[in-house]
GROMACS .gro file of C-alpha atoms in nm:
model
   64
    1LYS     CA    1   0.001   0.001  -0.002
    2SER     CA    2   0.287   0.241   0.062
    3VAL     CA    3   0.383   0.235  -0.305
    4LYS     CA    4   0.028   0.319  -0.410
    5LEU     CA    5   0.013   0.592  -0.154
    6LEU     CA    6   0.348   0.736  -0.274
    7LEU     CA    7   0.231   0.738  -0.639
    8GLU     CA    8  -0.091   0.902  -0.540
    9LYS     CA    9   0.077   1.174  -0.330
   10ALA     CA   10   0.317   1.241  -0.631
   11ASN     CA   11   0.020   1.276  -0.846
   12VAL     CA   12   0.145   1.000  -1.081
   13LYS     CA   13  -0.152   0.850  -1.258
   14PRO     CA   14  -0.173   0.489  -1.399
   15PRO     CA   15  -0.100   0.307  -1.615
   16TYR     CA   16   0.245   0.251  -1.471
   17ILE     CA   17   0.558   0.120  -1.618
   18PHE     CA   18   0.816   0.014  -1.363
   19VAL     CA   19   1.186  -0.029  -1.437
   20PRO     CA   20   1.318  -0.165  -1.113
   21ASN     CA   21   1.643  -0.320  -1.003
   22SER     CA   22   1.739  -0.557  -0.722
   23TYR     CA   23   1.472  -0.553  -0.440
   24GLY     CA   24   1.268  -0.318  -0.634
   25ALA     CA   25   1.178  -0.585  -0.873
   26PHE     CA   26   1.007  -0.781  -0.593
   27ILE     CA   27   0.813  -0.471  -0.474
   28SER     CA   28   0.711  -0.381  -0.834
   29THR     CA   29   0.594  -0.739  -0.897
   30LEU     CA   30   0.385  -0.742  -0.577
   31PHE     CA   31   0.233  -0.413  -0.674
   32ALA     CA   32   0.141  -0.558  -1.015
   33TYR     CA   33  -0.026  -0.857  -0.852
   34GLN     CA   34  -0.227  -0.629  -0.626
   35TYR     CA   35  -0.321  -0.373  -0.894
   36PRO     CA   36  -0.305  -0.552  -1.225
   37ASP     CA   37  -0.530  -0.298  -1.406
   38GLU     CA   38  -0.288  -0.012  -1.322
   39VAL     CA   39   0.033  -0.170  -1.449
   40GLU     CA   40   0.114  -0.147  -1.806
   41GLY     CA   41   0.453  -0.339  -1.775
   42ILE     CA   42   0.763  -0.407  -1.583
   43VAL     CA   43   1.122  -0.401  -1.730
   44TYR     CA   44   1.347  -0.583  -1.494
   45VAL     CA   45   1.700  -0.447  -1.464
   46ASP     CA   46   1.916  -0.693  -1.261
   47GLY     CA   47   1.598  -0.779  -1.064
   48THR     CA   48   1.521  -1.060  -0.819
   49ASN     CA   49   1.227  -1.287  -0.827
   50GLU     CA   50   0.924  -1.370  -0.625
   51LYS     CA   51   1.118  -1.622  -0.411
   52PHE     CA   52   1.352  -1.351  -0.279
   53PRO     CA   53   1.184  -1.353   0.074
   54GLU     CA   54   1.253  -1.721   0.099
   55TYR     CA   55   1.612  -1.688   0.007
   56VAL     CA   56   1.659  -1.407   0.261
   57LYS     CA   57   1.498  -1.601   0.538
   58GLU     CA   58   1.713  -1.900   0.444
   59TYR     CA   59   2.045  -1.707   0.465
   60LEU     CA   60   1.965  -1.451   0.743
   61PRO     CA   61   2.112  -1.678   1.016
   62PHE     CA   62   2.450  -1.694   0.826
   63LEU     CA   63   2.452  -1.310   0.791
   64LYS     CA   64   2.435  -1.249   1.170
   0.00000   0.00000   0.00000
């Protein structure tokens, strides 16, 4: 919801085309699932995939 609110506050109107990288790819994909009628497309630039949270959860113990 925070991305939606940010876009509304910035007065950016749909349809949206996102060009994310890294973690932004995950966020924009979630946004597209939540608001499919508002997203025209996503161009991934060195992005991660939808399993990113699982990977992070798996490796967090080793990062501490």
